[in-house]
CSV table of C-alpha atoms in Angstrom, one decimal:
chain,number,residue,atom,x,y,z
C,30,UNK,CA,16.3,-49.2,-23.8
C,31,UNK,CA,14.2,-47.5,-21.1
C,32,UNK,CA,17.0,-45.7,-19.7
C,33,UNK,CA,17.6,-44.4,-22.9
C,34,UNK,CA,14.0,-43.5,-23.5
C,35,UNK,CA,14.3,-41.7,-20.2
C,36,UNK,CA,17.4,-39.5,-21.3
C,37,UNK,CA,15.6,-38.7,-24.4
C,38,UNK,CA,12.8,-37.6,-22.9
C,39,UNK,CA,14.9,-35.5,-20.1
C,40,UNK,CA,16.7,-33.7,-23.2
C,41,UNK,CA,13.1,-33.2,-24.7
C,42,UNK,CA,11.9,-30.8,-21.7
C,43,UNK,CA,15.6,-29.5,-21.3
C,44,UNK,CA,15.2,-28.6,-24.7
C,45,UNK,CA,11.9,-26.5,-24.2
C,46,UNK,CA,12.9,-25.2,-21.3
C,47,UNK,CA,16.0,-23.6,-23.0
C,48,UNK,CA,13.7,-22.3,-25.7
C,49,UNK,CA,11.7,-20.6,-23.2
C,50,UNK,CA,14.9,-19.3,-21.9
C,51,UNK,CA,15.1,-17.7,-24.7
C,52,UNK,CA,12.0,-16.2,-25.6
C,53,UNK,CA,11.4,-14.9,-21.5
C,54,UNK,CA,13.0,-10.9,-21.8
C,55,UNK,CA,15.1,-10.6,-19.1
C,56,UNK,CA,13.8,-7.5,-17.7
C,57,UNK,CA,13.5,-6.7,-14.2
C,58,UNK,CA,10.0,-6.4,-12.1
C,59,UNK,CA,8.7,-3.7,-11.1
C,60,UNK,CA,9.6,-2.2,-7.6
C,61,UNK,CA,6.9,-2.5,-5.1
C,62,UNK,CA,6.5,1.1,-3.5
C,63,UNK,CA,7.3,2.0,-0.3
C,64,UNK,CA,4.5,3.1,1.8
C,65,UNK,CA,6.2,6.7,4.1
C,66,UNK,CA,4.1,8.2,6.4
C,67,UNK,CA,5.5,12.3,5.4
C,68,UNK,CA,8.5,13.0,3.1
C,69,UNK,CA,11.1,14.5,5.4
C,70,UNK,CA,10.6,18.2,5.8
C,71,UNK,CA,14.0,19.3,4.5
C,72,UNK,CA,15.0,19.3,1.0
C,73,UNK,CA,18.6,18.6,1.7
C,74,UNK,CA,21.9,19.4,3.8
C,75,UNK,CA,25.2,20.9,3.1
C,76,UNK,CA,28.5,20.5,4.7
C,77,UNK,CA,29.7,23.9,6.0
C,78,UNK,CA,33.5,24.4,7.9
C,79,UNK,CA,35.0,22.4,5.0
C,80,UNK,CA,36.3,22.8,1.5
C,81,UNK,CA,33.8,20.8,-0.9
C,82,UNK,CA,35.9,18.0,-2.0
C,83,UNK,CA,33.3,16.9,-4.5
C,84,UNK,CA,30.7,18.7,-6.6
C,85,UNK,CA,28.7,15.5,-6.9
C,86,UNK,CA,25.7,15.2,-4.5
C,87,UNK,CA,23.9,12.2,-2.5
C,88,UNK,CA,20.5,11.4,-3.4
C,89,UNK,CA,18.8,10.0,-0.4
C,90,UNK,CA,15.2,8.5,-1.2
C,91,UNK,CA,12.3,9.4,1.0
C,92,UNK,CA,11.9,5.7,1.4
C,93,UNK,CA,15.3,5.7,2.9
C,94,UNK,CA,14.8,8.6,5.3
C,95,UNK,CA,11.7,6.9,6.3
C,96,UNK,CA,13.5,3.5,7.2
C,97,UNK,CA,15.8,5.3,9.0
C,98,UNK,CA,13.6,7.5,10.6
C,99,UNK,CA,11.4,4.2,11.7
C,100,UNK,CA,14.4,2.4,12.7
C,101,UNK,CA,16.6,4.5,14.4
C,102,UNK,CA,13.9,7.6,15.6
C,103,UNK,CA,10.9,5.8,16.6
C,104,UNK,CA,13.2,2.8,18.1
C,105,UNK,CA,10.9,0.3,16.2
C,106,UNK,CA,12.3,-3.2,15.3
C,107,UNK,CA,12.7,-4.6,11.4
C,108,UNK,CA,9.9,-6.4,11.5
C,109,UNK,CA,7.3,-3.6,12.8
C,110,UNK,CA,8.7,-0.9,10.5
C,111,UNK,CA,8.5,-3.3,7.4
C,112,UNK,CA,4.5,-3.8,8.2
C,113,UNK,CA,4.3,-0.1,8.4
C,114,UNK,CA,5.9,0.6,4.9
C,115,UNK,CA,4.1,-2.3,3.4
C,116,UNK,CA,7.1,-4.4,2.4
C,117,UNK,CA,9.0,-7.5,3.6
C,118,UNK,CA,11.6,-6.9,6.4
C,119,UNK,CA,14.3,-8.4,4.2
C,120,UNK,CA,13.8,-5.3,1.5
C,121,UNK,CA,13.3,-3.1,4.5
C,122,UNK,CA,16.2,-4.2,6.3
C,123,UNK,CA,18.2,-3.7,2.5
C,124,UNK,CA,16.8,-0.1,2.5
C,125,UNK,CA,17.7,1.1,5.7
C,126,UNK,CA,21.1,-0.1,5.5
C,127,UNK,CA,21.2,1.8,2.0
C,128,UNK,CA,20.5,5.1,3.7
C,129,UNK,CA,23.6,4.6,6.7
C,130,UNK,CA,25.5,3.8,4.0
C,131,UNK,CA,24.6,6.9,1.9
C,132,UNK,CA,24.7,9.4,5.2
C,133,UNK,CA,28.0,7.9,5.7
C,134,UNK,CA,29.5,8.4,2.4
C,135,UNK,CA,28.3,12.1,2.5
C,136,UNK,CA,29.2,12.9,6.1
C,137,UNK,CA,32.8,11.5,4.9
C,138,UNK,CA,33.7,12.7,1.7
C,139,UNK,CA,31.9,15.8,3.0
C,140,UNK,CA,29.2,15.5,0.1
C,141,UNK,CA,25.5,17.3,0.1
C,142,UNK,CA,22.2,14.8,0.5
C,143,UNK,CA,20.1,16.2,-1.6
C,144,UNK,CA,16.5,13.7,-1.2
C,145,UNK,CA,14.2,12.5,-3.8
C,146,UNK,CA,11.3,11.0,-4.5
C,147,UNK,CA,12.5,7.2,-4.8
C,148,UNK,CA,9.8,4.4,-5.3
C,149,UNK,CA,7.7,5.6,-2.5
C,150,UNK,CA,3.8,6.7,-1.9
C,151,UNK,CA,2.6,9.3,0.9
C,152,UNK,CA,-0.9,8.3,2.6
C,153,UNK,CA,-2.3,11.8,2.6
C,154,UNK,CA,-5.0,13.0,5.1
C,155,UNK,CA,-5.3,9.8,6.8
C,156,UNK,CA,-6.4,9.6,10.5
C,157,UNK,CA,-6.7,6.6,13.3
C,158,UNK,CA,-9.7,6.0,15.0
C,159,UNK,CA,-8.6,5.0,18.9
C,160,UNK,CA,-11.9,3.3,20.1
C,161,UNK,CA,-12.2,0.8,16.9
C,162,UNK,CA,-8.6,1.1,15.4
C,163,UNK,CA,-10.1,1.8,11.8
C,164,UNK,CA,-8.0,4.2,9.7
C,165,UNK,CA,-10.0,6.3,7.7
C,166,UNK,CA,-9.2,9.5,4.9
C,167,UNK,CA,-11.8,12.7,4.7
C,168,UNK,CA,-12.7,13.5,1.2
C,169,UNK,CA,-13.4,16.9,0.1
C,170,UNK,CA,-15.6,19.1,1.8
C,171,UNK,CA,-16.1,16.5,4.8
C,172,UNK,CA,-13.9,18.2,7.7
C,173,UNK,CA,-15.3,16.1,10.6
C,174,UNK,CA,-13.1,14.4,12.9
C,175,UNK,CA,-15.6,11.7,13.9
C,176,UNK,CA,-14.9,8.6,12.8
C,177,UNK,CA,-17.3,6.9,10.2
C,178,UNK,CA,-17.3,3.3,11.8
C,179,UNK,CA,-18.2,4.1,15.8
C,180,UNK,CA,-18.5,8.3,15.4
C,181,UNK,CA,-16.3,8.4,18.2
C,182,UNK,CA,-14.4,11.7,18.6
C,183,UNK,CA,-11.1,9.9,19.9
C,184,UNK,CA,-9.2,10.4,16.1
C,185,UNK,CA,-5.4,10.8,15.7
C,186,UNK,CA,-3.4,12.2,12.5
C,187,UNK,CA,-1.1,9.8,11.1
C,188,UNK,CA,0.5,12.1,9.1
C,189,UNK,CA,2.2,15.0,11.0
Q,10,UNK,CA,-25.1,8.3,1.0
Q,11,UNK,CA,-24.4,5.6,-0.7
Q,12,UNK,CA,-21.5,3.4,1.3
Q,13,UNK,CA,-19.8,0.1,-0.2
Q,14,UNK,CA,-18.5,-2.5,1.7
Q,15,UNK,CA,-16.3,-5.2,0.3
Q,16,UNK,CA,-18.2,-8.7,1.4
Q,17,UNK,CA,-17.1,-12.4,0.9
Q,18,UNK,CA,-20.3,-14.0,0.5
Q,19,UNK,CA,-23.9,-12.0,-0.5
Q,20,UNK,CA,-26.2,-12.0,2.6
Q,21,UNK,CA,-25.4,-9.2,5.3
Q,22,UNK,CA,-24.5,-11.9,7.9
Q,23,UNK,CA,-21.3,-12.5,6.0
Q,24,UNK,CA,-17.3,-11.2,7.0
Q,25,UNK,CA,-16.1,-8.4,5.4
Q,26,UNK,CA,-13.5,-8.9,2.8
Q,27,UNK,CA,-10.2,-7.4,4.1
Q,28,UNK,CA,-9.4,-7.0,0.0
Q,29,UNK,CA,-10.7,-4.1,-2.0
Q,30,UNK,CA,-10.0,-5.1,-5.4
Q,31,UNK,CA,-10.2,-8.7,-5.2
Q,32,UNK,CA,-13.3,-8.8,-2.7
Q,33,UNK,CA,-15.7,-11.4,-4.6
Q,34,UNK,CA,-19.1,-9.3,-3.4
Q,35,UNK,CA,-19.8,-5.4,-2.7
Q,36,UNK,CA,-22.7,-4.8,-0.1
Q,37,UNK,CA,-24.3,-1.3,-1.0
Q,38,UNK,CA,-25.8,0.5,1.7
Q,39,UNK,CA,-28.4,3.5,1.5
Q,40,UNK,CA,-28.7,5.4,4.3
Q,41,UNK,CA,-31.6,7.5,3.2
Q,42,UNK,CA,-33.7,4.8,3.1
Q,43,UNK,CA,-31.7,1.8,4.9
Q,44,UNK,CA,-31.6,-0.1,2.3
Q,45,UNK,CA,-28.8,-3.4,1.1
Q,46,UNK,CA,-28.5,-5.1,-2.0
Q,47,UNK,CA,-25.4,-6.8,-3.3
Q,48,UNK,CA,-23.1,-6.5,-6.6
Q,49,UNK,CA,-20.9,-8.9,-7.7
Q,50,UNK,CA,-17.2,-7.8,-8.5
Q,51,UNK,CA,-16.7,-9.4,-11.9
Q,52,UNK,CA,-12.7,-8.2,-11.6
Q,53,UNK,CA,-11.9,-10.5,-8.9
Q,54,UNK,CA,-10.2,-13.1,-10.1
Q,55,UNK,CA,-8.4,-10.4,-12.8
Q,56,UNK,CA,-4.6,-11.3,-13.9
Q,57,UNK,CA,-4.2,-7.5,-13.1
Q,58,UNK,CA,-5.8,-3.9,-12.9
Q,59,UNK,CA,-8.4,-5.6,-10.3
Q,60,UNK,CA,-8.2,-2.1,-8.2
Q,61,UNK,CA,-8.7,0.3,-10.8
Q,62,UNK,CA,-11.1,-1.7,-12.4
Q,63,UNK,CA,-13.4,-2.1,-9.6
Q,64,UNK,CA,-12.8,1.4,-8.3
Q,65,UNK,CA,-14.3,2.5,-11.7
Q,66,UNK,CA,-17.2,0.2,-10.9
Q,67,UNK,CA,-18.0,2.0,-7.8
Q,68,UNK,CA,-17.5,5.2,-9.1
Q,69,UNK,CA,-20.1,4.8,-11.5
Q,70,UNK,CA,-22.2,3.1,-8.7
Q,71,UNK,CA,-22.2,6.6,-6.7
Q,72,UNK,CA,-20.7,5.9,-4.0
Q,73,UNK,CA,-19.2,8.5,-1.0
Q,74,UNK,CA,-17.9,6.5,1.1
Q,75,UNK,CA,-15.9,2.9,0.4
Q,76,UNK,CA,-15.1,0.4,3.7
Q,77,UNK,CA,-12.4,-2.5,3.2
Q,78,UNK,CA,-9.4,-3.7,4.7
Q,79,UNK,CA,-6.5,-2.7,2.5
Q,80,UNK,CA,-6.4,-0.3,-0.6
Q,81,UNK,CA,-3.9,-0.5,-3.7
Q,82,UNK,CA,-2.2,2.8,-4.3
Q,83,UNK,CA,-3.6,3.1,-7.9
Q,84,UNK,CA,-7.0,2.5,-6.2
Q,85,UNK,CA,-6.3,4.9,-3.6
Q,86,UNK,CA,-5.6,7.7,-6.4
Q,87,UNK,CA,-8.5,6.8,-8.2
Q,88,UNK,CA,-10.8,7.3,-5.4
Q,89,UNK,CA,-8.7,10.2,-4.1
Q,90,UNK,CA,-9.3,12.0,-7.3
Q,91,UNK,CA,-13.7,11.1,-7.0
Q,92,UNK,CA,-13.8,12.4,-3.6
Q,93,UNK,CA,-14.4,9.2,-2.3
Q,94,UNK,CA,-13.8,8.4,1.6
Q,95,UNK,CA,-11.3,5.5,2.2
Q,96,UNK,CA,-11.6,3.4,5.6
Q,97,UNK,CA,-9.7,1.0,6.5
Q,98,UNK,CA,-10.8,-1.6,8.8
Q,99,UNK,CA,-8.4,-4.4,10.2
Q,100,UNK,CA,-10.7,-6.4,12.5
Q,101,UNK,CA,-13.0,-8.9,11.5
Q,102,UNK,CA,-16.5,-7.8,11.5
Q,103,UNK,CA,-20.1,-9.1,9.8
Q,104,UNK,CA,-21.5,-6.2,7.3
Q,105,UNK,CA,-24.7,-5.9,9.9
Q,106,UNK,CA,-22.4,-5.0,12.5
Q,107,UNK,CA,-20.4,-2.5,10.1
Q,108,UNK,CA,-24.5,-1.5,9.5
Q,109,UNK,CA,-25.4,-0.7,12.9
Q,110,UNK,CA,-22.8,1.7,13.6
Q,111,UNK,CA,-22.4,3.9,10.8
Protein backbone atom coordinates (compact mmCIF):
# COMPACT_ATOMS: atom_id res chain seq x y z
CA UNK A 1 0.00 0.00 0.00
CA UNK A 2 2.77 2.56 0.74
CA UNK A 3 4.81 1.60 -2.03
CA UNK A 4 2.11 2.16 -4.12
CA UNK A 5 1.29 5.43 -2.64
CA UNK A 6 4.91 6.21 -3.32
CA UNK A 7 4.65 5.31 -7.23
CA UNK A 8 1.60 7.39 -7.43
CA UNK A 9 2.94 10.12 -6.05
CA UNK A 10 6.42 9.74 -8.29
CA UNK A 11 4.00 9.74 -11.46
CA UNK A 12 2.23 12.87 -9.89
CA UNK A 13 5.53 15.13 -10.17
CA UNK A 14 6.59 13.17 -13.38
CA UNK A 15 3.51 14.24 -14.66
CA UNK A 16 4.00 18.10 -13.93
CA UNK A 17 7.30 17.98 -14.87
CA UNK A 18 6.35 16.74 -18.37
CA UNK A 19 3.76 19.52 -18.52
CA UNK A 20 6.27 21.99 -17.85
CA UNK A 21 8.21 20.29 -20.56
CA UNK A 22 5.87 21.38 -22.55
CA UNK A 23 4.93 24.74 -21.84
CA UNK A 24 9.13 25.76 -21.43
CA UNK A 25 9.90 27.15 -25.46
CA UNK A 26 12.84 25.61 -26.39
CA UNK A 27 14.72 28.49 -27.46
CA UNK A 28 18.22 29.03 -27.05
CA UNK A 29 19.90 31.84 -24.57
CA UNK A 30 21.38 34.49 -25.43
CA UNK A 31 25.14 34.58 -26.29
CA UNK A 32 27.18 36.31 -23.82
CA UNK A 33 29.47 38.87 -25.71
CA UNK A 34 32.88 38.70 -26.16
CA UNK A 35 34.82 41.38 -24.73
CA UNK A 36 38.06 42.34 -27.82
CA UNK A 37 40.33 44.73 -27.09
CA UNK A 38 40.42 46.39 -31.23
CA UNK A 39 38.73 44.70 -34.17
CA UNK A 40 41.52 43.54 -36.38
CA UNK A 41 42.70 46.28 -38.70
CA UNK A 42 42.09 44.48 -41.93
CA UNK A 43 38.81 43.84 -43.43
CA UNK A 44 39.77 40.63 -45.06
CA UNK A 45 42.29 38.58 -47.20
CA UNK A 46 42.37 37.03 -50.57
CA UNK A 47 44.16 34.17 -52.00
CA UNK A 48 46.31 35.37 -55.01
CA UNK A 49 48.67 32.70 -57.37
CA UNK A 50 45.64 30.41 -57.52
CA UNK A 51 42.49 29.88 -59.42
CA UNK A 52 39.42 30.66 -56.92
CA UNK A 53 37.96 27.29 -56.54
CA UNK A 54 35.03 28.69 -54.64
CA UNK A 55 33.09 31.99 -54.79
CA UNK A 56 31.89 31.44 -51.23
CA UNK A 57 33.81 33.42 -48.54
CA UNK A 58 34.90 32.68 -44.77
CA UNK A 59 33.43 34.80 -42.22
CA UNK A 60 35.86 35.09 -39.35
CA UNK A 61 34.38 36.89 -36.19
CA UNK A 62 36.36 39.53 -34.48
CA UNK A 63 35.89 37.43 -31.41
CA UNK A 64 37.71 34.74 -33.19
CA UNK A 65 40.58 36.92 -34.42
CA UNK A 66 40.81 38.09 -30.92
CA UNK A 67 41.21 34.53 -29.38
CA UNK A 68 43.64 33.78 -31.81
CA UNK A 69 45.35 36.81 -31.64
CA UNK A 70 45.44 36.25 -27.54
CA UNK A 71 46.35 32.77 -27.85
CA UNK A 72 48.73 32.37 -30.45
CA UNK A 73 50.30 36.35 -30.70
CA UNK A 74 50.52 37.47 -27.15
CA UNK A 75 51.61 33.64 -26.10
CA UNK A 76 48.91 33.92 -23.23
CA UNK A 77 47.46 30.61 -21.80
CA UNK A 78 43.36 29.64 -21.92
CA UNK A 79 42.77 30.58 -18.85
CA UNK A 80 44.36 34.32 -18.94
CA UNK A 81 42.88 35.16 -22.32
CA UNK A 82 39.36 33.93 -21.15
CA UNK A 83 39.56 36.55 -18.05
CA UNK A 84 40.54 39.15 -20.60
CA UNK A 85 37.48 38.54 -22.94
CA UNK A 86 35.14 38.11 -20.12
CA UNK A 87 34.08 34.53 -20.69
CA UNK A 88 34.83 30.99 -19.33
CA UNK A 89 37.97 29.25 -20.76
CA UNK A 90 35.79 26.35 -21.97
CA UNK A 91 33.81 28.87 -24.50
CA UNK A 92 37.15 30.48 -25.08
CA UNK A 93 38.95 27.56 -25.72
CA UNK A 94 35.65 26.52 -28.27
CA UNK A 95 36.23 29.91 -29.97
CA UNK A 96 39.74 29.80 -30.72
CA UNK A 97 39.61 26.46 -32.03
CA UNK A 98 36.63 27.82 -34.27
CA UNK A 99 38.95 30.36 -35.87
CA UNK A 100 42.12 27.52 -36.78
CA UNK A 101 39.54 25.68 -38.03
CA UNK A 102 38.03 28.56 -40.28
CA UNK A 103 41.78 29.85 -41.40
CA UNK A 104 42.38 26.31 -42.20
CA UNK A 105 39.42 25.73 -44.34
CA UNK A 106 40.16 29.03 -46.28
CA UNK A 107 43.94 28.66 -46.59
CA UNK A 108 42.93 25.08 -48.15
CA UNK A 109 40.16 25.31 -50.37
CA UNK A 110 41.91 28.64 -51.12
CA UNK A 111 38.68 30.66 -49.95
CA UNK A 112 38.68 34.64 -48.84
CA UNK A 113 38.17 35.52 -44.87
CA UNK A 114 36.21 38.18 -45.04
CA UNK A 115 35.63 39.27 -40.83
CA UNK A 116 32.52 40.35 -39.10
CA UNK A 117 31.25 41.60 -36.26
CA UNK A 118 30.25 38.30 -34.29
CA UNK A 119 28.84 38.58 -30.76
CA UNK A 120 31.58 40.82 -29.58
CA UNK A 121 31.94 44.42 -27.79
CA UNK A 122 35.13 46.91 -28.18
CA UNK A 123 36.15 48.81 -24.88
CA UNK A 124 36.72 52.09 -26.50
CA UNK A 125 39.09 54.82 -25.08
CA UNK A 126 39.99 52.85 -22.16
CA UNK A 127 43.39 53.42 -20.41
CA UNK A 128 45.50 51.54 -17.38
CA UNK A 129 46.66 53.31 -14.57
CA UNK A 130 50.34 51.68 -13.64
CA UNK A 131 50.71 53.05 -10.01
CA UNK A 132 47.03 51.80 -8.70
CA UNK A 133 46.06 49.31 -11.61
CA UNK A 134 42.58 51.15 -12.02
CA UNK A 135 41.34 51.16 -15.62
CA UNK A 136 39.62 54.19 -16.32
CA UNK A 137 37.64 55.75 -19.90
CA UNK A 138 37.84 59.84 -20.65
CA UNK A 139 34.56 61.18 -21.47
CA UNK A 140 34.13 64.05 -23.78
CA UNK A 141 36.05 67.04 -23.61
CA UNK A 142 38.27 65.53 -20.66
CA UNK A 143 41.71 64.84 -22.64
CA UNK A 144 43.89 64.40 -19.42
CA UNK A 145 46.08 61.44 -19.06
CA UNK A 146 46.11 61.54 -15.27
CA UNK A 147 44.49 59.06 -13.70
CA UNK A 148 41.33 59.99 -11.50
CA UNK A 149 42.07 57.63 -8.54
CA UNK A 150 45.99 58.52 -7.58
CA UNK A 151 46.54 61.56 -10.58
CA UNK A 152 49.48 59.75 -11.35
CA UNK A 153 50.84 60.46 -14.88
CA UNK A 154 52.13 56.63 -15.37
CA UNK A 155 48.69 55.72 -17.84
CA UNK A 156 48.82 53.16 -20.70
CA UNK A 157 46.28 52.71 -23.69
CA UNK A 158 44.73 49.45 -23.80
CA UNK A 159 43.40 49.83 -26.99
CA UNK A 160 46.12 50.31 -29.70
CA UNK B 1 31.84 67.34 -9.78
CA UNK B 2 29.61 65.18 -8.68
CA UNK B 3 31.44 61.44 -8.43
CA UNK B 4 29.49 58.08 -7.41
CA UNK B 5 30.93 55.33 -5.95
CA UNK B 6 29.19 51.98 -5.70
CA UNK B 7 29.29 51.07 -1.66
CA UNK B 8 28.14 47.87 0.23
CA UNK B 9 27.05 49.33 3.34
CA UNK B 10 26.04 53.42 3.95
CA UNK B 11 28.85 55.02 6.12
CA UNK B 12 32.10 56.05 4.24
CA UNK B 13 34.20 53.43 6.30
CA UNK B 14 32.54 50.70 4.21
CA UNK B 15 34.28 48.48 0.88
CA UNK B 16 33.47 49.47 -2.31
CA UNK B 17 31.13 47.29 -4.19
CA UNK B 18 33.11 45.67 -7.09
CA UNK B 19 29.33 45.54 -8.89
CA UNK B 20 27.86 48.50 -10.64
CA UNK B 21 24.41 47.49 -11.14
CA UNK B 22 23.78 45.36 -8.38
CA UNK B 23 25.82 47.54 -5.71
CA UNK B 24 23.15 47.80 -2.75
CA UNK B 25 24.43 51.67 -1.82
CA UNK B 26 25.88 54.64 -4.00
CA UNK B 27 28.13 57.12 -1.97
CA UNK B 28 27.89 60.63 -3.77
CA UNK B 29 30.67 62.81 -3.50
CA UNK B 30 30.87 66.78 -4.09
CA UNK B 31 33.98 68.02 -4.60
CA UNK B 32 32.98 71.67 -4.55
CA UNK B 33 32.10 71.56 -1.25
CA UNK B 34 33.46 67.97 0.10
CA UNK B 35 30.49 66.79 0.81
CA UNK B 36 28.92 62.64 1.16
CA UNK B 37 25.63 61.46 1.48
CA UNK B 38 24.38 58.04 0.39
CA UNK B 39 21.43 56.67 -2.09
CA UNK B 40 20.09 53.49 -1.94
CA UNK B 41 19.97 51.47 -5.31
CA UNK B 42 16.40 50.22 -5.33
CA UNK B 43 17.43 47.93 -8.70
CA UNK B 44 19.64 45.70 -6.78
CA UNK B 45 18.09 42.78 -6.30
CA UNK B 46 16.32 43.28 -10.03
CA UNK B 47 15.49 39.91 -12.06
CA UNK B 48 17.10 42.05 -14.93
CA UNK B 49 17.87 45.54 -16.52
CA UNK B 50 19.72 46.25 -13.04
CA UNK B 51 22.59 48.30 -15.14
CA UNK B 52 20.47 50.31 -17.27
CA UNK B 53 18.26 51.01 -14.61
CA UNK B 54 20.60 52.27 -12.16
CA UNK B 55 22.74 54.02 -14.82
CA UNK B 56 19.44 56.12 -15.51
CA UNK B 57 19.41 56.72 -11.79
CA UNK B 58 22.73 58.36 -11.84
CA UNK B 59 22.21 60.10 -14.81
CA UNK B 60 19.55 61.95 -13.41
CA UNK B 61 21.63 62.31 -10.13
CA UNK B 62 24.26 64.48 -12.25
CA UNK B 63 26.91 62.78 -12.06
CA UNK B 64 30.55 63.06 -14.20
CA UNK B 65 32.36 60.66 -13.03
CA UNK B 66 31.08 56.88 -11.83
CA UNK B 67 33.84 54.48 -9.68
CA UNK B 68 33.09 50.61 -9.45
CA UNK B 69 34.58 47.40 -10.15
CA UNK B 70 32.97 45.98 -13.31
CA UNK B 71 30.54 47.58 -15.79
CA UNK B 72 27.78 45.78 -17.97
CA UNK B 73 28.11 46.64 -21.60
CA UNK B 74 24.54 48.10 -21.87
CA UNK B 75 25.64 50.19 -18.81
CA UNK B 76 28.79 51.04 -20.40
CA UNK B 77 26.78 52.46 -23.56
CA UNK B 78 24.43 54.26 -21.49
CA UNK B 79 27.04 56.10 -19.72
CA UNK B 80 29.19 56.39 -22.89
CA UNK B 81 26.35 58.14 -24.54
CA UNK B 82 25.93 60.84 -21.05
CA UNK B 83 29.52 61.59 -21.11
CA UNK B 84 30.02 59.97 -18.12
CA UNK B 85 33.69 58.77 -16.98
CA UNK B 86 34.00 54.93 -16.30
CA UNK B 87 36.77 53.61 -13.76
CA UNK B 88 37.33 50.57 -12.92
CA UNK B 89 38.88 49.59 -9.78
CA UNK B 90 39.92 45.89 -8.96
CA UNK B 91 41.41 46.26 -5.45
CA UNK B 92 39.62 46.46 -2.44
CA UNK B 93 39.50 49.82 -1.02
CA UNK B 94 37.14 51.79 1.82
CA UNK B 95 35.18 54.91 -0.01
CA UNK B 96 37.40 57.40 2.51
CA UNK B 97 40.42 56.10 0.95
CA UNK B 98 38.78 56.31 -2.70
CA UNK B 99 37.96 60.10 -0.98
CA UNK B 100 41.33 61.13 -0.18
CA UNK B 101 42.82 60.60 -3.42
CA UNK B 102 40.69 61.94 -5.97
Amino acid sequence: MNSCFIISQFFLIENILIIFAANYKYMPRNKRLRKIVAPPRFSGYKPYGCRPQSSIPVELFFEEYEALKLADYKMLNHEQAAILMDISRATFARIYENARRKIALALVETREIVTSTGSSYTEKKWKLCNNCHARFNKSGNNTLSACPLCSSENTVHINF
Amino acid sequence: MITIISAQENNTSSLMDSRFGRAKWFCIFNDENNSTSFVENPHFEAQGGAGVKTSEMIIELGAKKVISGHYGPKAKELLDKFNIEQVEMHEEKSIDEIIKNL
